[in-house]
Coordinates of C-alpha atoms and ligand atoms in Angstrom, one line a residue:
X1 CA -38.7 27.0 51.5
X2 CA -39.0 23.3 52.4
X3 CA -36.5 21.4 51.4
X4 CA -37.1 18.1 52.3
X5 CA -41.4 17.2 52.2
X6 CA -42.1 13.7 53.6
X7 CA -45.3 13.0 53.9
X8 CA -47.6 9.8 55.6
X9 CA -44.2 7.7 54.6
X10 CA -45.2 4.1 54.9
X11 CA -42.7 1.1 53.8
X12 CA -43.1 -2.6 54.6
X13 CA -40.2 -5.5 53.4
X14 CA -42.6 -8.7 53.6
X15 CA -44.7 -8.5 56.6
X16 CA -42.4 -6.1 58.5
X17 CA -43.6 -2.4 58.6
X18 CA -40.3 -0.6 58.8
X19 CA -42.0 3.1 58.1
X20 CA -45.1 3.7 59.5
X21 CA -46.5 7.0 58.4
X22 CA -43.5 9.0 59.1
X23 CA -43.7 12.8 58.5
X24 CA -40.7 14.7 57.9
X25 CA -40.0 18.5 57.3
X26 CA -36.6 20.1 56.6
X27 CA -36.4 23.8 56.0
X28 CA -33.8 25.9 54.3
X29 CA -30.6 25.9 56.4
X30 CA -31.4 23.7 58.9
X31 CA -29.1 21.0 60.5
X32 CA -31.3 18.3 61.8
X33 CA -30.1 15.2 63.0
X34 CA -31.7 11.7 62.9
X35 CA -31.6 9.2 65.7
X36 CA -32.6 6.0 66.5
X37 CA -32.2 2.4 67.4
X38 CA -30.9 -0.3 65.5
X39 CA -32.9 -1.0 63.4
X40 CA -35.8 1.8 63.9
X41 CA -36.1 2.5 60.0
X42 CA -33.7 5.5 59.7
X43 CA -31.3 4.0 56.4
X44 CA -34.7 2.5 55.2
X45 CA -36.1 6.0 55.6
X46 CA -33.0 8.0 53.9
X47 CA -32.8 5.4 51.1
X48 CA -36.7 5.8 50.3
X49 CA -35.9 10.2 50.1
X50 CA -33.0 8.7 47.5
X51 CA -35.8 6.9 45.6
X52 CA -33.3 3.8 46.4
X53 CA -36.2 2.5 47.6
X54 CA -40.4 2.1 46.1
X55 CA -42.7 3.2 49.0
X56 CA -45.8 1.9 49.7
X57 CA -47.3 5.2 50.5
X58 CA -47.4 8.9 51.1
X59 CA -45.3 11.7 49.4
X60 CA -41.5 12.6 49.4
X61 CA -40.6 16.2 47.4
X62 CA -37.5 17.5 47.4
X63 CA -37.3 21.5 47.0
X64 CA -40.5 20.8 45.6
X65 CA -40.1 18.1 43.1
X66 CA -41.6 14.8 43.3
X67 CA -38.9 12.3 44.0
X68 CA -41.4 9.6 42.4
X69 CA -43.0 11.2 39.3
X70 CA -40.2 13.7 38.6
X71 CA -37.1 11.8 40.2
X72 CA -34.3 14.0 38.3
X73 CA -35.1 17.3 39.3
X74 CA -35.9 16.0 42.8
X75 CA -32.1 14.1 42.7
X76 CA -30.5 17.2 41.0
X77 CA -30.7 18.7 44.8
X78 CA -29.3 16.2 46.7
X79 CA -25.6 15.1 47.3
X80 CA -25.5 12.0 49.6
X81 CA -23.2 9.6 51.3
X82 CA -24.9 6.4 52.2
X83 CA -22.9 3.7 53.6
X84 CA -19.4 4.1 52.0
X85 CA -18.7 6.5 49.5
X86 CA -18.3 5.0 46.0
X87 CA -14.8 5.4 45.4
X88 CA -12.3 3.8 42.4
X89 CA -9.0 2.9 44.5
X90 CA -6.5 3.1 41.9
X91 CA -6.7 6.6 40.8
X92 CA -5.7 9.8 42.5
X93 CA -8.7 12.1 44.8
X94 CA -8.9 14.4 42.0
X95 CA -9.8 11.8 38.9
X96 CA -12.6 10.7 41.4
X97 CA -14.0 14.3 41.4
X98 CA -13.6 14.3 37.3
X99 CA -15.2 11.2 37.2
X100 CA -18.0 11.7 39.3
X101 CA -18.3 15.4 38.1
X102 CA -18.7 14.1 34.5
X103 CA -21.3 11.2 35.7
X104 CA -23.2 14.1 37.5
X105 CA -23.2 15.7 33.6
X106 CA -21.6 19.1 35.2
X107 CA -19.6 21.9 33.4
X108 CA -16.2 21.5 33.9
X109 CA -15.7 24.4 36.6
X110 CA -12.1 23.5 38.1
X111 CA -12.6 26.7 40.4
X112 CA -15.4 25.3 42.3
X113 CA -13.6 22.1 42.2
X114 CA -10.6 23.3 43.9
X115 CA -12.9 25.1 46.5
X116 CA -14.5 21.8 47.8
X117 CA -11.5 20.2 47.6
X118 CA -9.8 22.9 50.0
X119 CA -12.9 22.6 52.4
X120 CA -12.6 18.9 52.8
X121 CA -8.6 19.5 53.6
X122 CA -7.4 17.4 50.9
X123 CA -5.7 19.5 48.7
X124 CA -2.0 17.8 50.0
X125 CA -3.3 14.3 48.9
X126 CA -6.0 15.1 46.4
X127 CA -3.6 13.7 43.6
X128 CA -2.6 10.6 45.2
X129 CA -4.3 7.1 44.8
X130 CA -7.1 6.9 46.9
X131 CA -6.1 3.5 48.0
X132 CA -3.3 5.1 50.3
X133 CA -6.5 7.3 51.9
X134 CA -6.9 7.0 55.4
X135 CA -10.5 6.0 56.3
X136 CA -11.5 9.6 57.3
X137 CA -9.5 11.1 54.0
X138 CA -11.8 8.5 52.1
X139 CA -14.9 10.2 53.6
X140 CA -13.9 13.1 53.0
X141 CA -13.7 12.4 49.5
X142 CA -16.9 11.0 49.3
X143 CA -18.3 14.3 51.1
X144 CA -15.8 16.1 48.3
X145 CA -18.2 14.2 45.4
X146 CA -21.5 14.4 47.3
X147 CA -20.8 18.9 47.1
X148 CA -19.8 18.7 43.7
X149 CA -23.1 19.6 42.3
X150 CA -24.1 22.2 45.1
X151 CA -26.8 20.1 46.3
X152 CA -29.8 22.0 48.7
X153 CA -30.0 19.4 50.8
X154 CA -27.2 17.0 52.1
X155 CA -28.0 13.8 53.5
X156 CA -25.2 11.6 55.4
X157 CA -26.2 8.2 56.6
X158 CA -23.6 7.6 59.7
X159 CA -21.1 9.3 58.3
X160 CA -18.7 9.3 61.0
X161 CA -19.0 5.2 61.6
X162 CA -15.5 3.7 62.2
X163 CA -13.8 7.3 62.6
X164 CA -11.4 8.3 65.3
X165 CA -12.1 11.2 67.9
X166 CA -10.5 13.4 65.5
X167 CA -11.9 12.8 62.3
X168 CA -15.2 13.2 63.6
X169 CA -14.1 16.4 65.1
X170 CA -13.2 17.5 61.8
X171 CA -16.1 16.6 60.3
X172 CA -17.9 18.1 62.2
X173 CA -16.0 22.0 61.5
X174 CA -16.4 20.7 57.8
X175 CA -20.0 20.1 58.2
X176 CA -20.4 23.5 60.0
X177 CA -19.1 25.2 57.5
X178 CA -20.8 24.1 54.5
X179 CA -23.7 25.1 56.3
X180 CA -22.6 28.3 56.8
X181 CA -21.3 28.7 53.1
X182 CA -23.6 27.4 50.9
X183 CA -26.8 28.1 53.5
X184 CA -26.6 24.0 52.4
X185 CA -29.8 21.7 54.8
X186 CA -28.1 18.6 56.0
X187 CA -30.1 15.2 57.0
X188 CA -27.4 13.0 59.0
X189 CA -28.1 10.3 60.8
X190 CA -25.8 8.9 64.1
X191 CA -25.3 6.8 67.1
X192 CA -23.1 9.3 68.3
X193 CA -25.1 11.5 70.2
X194 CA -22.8 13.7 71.7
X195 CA -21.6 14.5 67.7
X196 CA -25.6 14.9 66.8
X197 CA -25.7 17.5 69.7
X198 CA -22.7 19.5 69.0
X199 CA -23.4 19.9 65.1
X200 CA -27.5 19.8 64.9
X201 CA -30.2 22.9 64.9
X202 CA -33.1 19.7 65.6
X203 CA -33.2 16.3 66.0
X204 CA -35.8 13.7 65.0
X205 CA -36.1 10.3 67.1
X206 CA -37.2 7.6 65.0
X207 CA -38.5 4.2 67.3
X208 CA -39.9 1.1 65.4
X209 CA -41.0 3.2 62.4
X210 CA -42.5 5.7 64.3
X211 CA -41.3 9.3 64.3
X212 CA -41.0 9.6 68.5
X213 CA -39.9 13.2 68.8
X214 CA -38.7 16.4 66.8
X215 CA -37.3 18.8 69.1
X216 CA -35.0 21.4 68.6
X217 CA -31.3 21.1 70.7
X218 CA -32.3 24.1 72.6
X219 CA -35.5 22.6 73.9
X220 CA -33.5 19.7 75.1
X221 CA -31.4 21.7 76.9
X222 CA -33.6 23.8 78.2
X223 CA -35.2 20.4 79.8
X224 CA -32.1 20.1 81.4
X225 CA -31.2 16.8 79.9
X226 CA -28.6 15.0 77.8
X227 CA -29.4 13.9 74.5
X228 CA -28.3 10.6 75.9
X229 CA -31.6 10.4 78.6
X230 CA -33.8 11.9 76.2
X231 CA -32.8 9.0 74.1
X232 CA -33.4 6.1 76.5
X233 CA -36.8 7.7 77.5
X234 CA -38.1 8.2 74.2
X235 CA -37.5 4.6 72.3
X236 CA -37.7 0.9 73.4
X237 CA -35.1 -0.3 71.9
X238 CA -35.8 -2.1 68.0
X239 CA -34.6 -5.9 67.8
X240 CA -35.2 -7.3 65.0
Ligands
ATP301 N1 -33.5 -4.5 51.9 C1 -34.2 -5.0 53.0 N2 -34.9 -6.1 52.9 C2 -35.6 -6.6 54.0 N3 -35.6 -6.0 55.2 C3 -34.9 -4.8 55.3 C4 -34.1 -4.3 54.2 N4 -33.5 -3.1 54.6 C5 -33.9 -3.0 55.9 N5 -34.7 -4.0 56.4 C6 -35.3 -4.1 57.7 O1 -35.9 -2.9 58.0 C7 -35.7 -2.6 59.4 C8 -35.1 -1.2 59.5 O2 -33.7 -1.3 59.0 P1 -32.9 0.0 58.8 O3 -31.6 -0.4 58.1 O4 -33.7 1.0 58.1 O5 -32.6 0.5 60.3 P2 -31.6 1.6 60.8 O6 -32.4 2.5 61.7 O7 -30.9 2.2 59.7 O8 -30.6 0.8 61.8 P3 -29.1 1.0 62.1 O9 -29.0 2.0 63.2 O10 -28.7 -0.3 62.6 O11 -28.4 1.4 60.9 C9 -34.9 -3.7 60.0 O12 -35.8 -4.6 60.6 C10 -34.3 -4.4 58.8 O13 -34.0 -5.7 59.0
MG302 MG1 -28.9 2.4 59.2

């Protein structure tokens, strides 16, 4: 099953095209990571899938609904964390879930609750005030909320910016295994190529709005080059 359908994906702000009839596929399962330069179209891109944004043409569905005409049941799929997690400071980890749980208009199901809560490792701080959080605790809340409603498809826009070697090494395991658990797709886009390598099935290269290669990890290697060289080859470089 598809999860992700993105289809002829065009997006302009004034008279700069940012999305220029990208296509992008996700099937069932899949890890695929998205990489680009600055500025290449990849938050403009993940915002548009989020119906954050109005496209000017083509077709996003998400496991099969239109994100457009039938933007509930397309949303009901997807857990996300764009930018920073939305977070209320003052109250413990665990309110946060309740809150956002209750926003989501789920059952109450403590069980599954305290099972995302033990796969993001928080369950020694979950009841203190988020505002004592580390950064990486803080993302891990946020990936916490974004499983709440056992999305398909999991999209993470840099979720590892401003995290130390070890917190991206432990998202990484965390991202693994909810993969693994939940057979859950994840969309996440990087600069960190050595992370996109270690924790991807595929990888799309997005240059200036243009999708510039979708490859899987093992074709790379099999070229016998770094994701690093691949990169340099592949895009120009997006000022602007
Ligand atoms: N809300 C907006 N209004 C006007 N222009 C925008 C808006 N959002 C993005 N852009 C422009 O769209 C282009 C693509 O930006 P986008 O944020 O999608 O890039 P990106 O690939 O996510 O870059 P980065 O790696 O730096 O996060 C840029 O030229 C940017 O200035
Ligand atoms: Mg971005």
């Amino acid at each position: 099953m598809k999860v992700l359908e993105a289809t002829g994906i065009r997006k302009k702000f004034g008279k700069n095209e940012v999305l220029n009839s990208v296509d992008i596929s996700l099937e069932e399962g899949e890890i695929v990571g998205f990489v680009g330069p600055n500025g290449a179209g990849k938050s403009t891109f993940i915002k548009s899938i989020l119906g954050l944004y109005h496209i000017d043409s083509g077709s996003i569905q998400i496991c099969g609904f239109d994100v457009e005409r039938d933007f509930e049941n397309a949303l009901k799929n997807v857990g996300c964390i764009i930018e920073n997690p939305d977070l209320y400071d003052n109250i413990s980890g665990r309110k946060n879930l309740k809150i956002a749980s209750l926003m989501h208009g789920l059952k109450k199901n403590t069980k599954s609750m305290e099972t995302i809560i033990k796969l993001v490792k928080l369950e020694n701080r979950i009841d203190d005030k988020v505002k004592t959080y580390s950064l990486g605790m803080k993302q891990r809340l946020g990936l916490a909320q974004a499983l709440l409603n056992q999305p398909k498809l999991l999209v993470l826009d840099e979720p590892t910016n401003g995290l130390d070697p070890l917190g991206i090494k432990e998202l990484r395991s965390m991202l693994k295994e909810i993969n693994k658990v939940y057979g859950m797709t994840i969309f996440i886009s990087s600069h960190i190529l050595s992370e996109i390598e270690n924790v991807c099935d595929r990888i799309i290269m997005i240059d200036h709005g243009s999708i510039v290669e979708n490859v899987t990890i093992d074709e790379i290697k099999n070229k016998n080059v770094s994701l690093e060289e691949e990169f340099l080859e592949k895009t120009t470089g997006s000022i602007g």
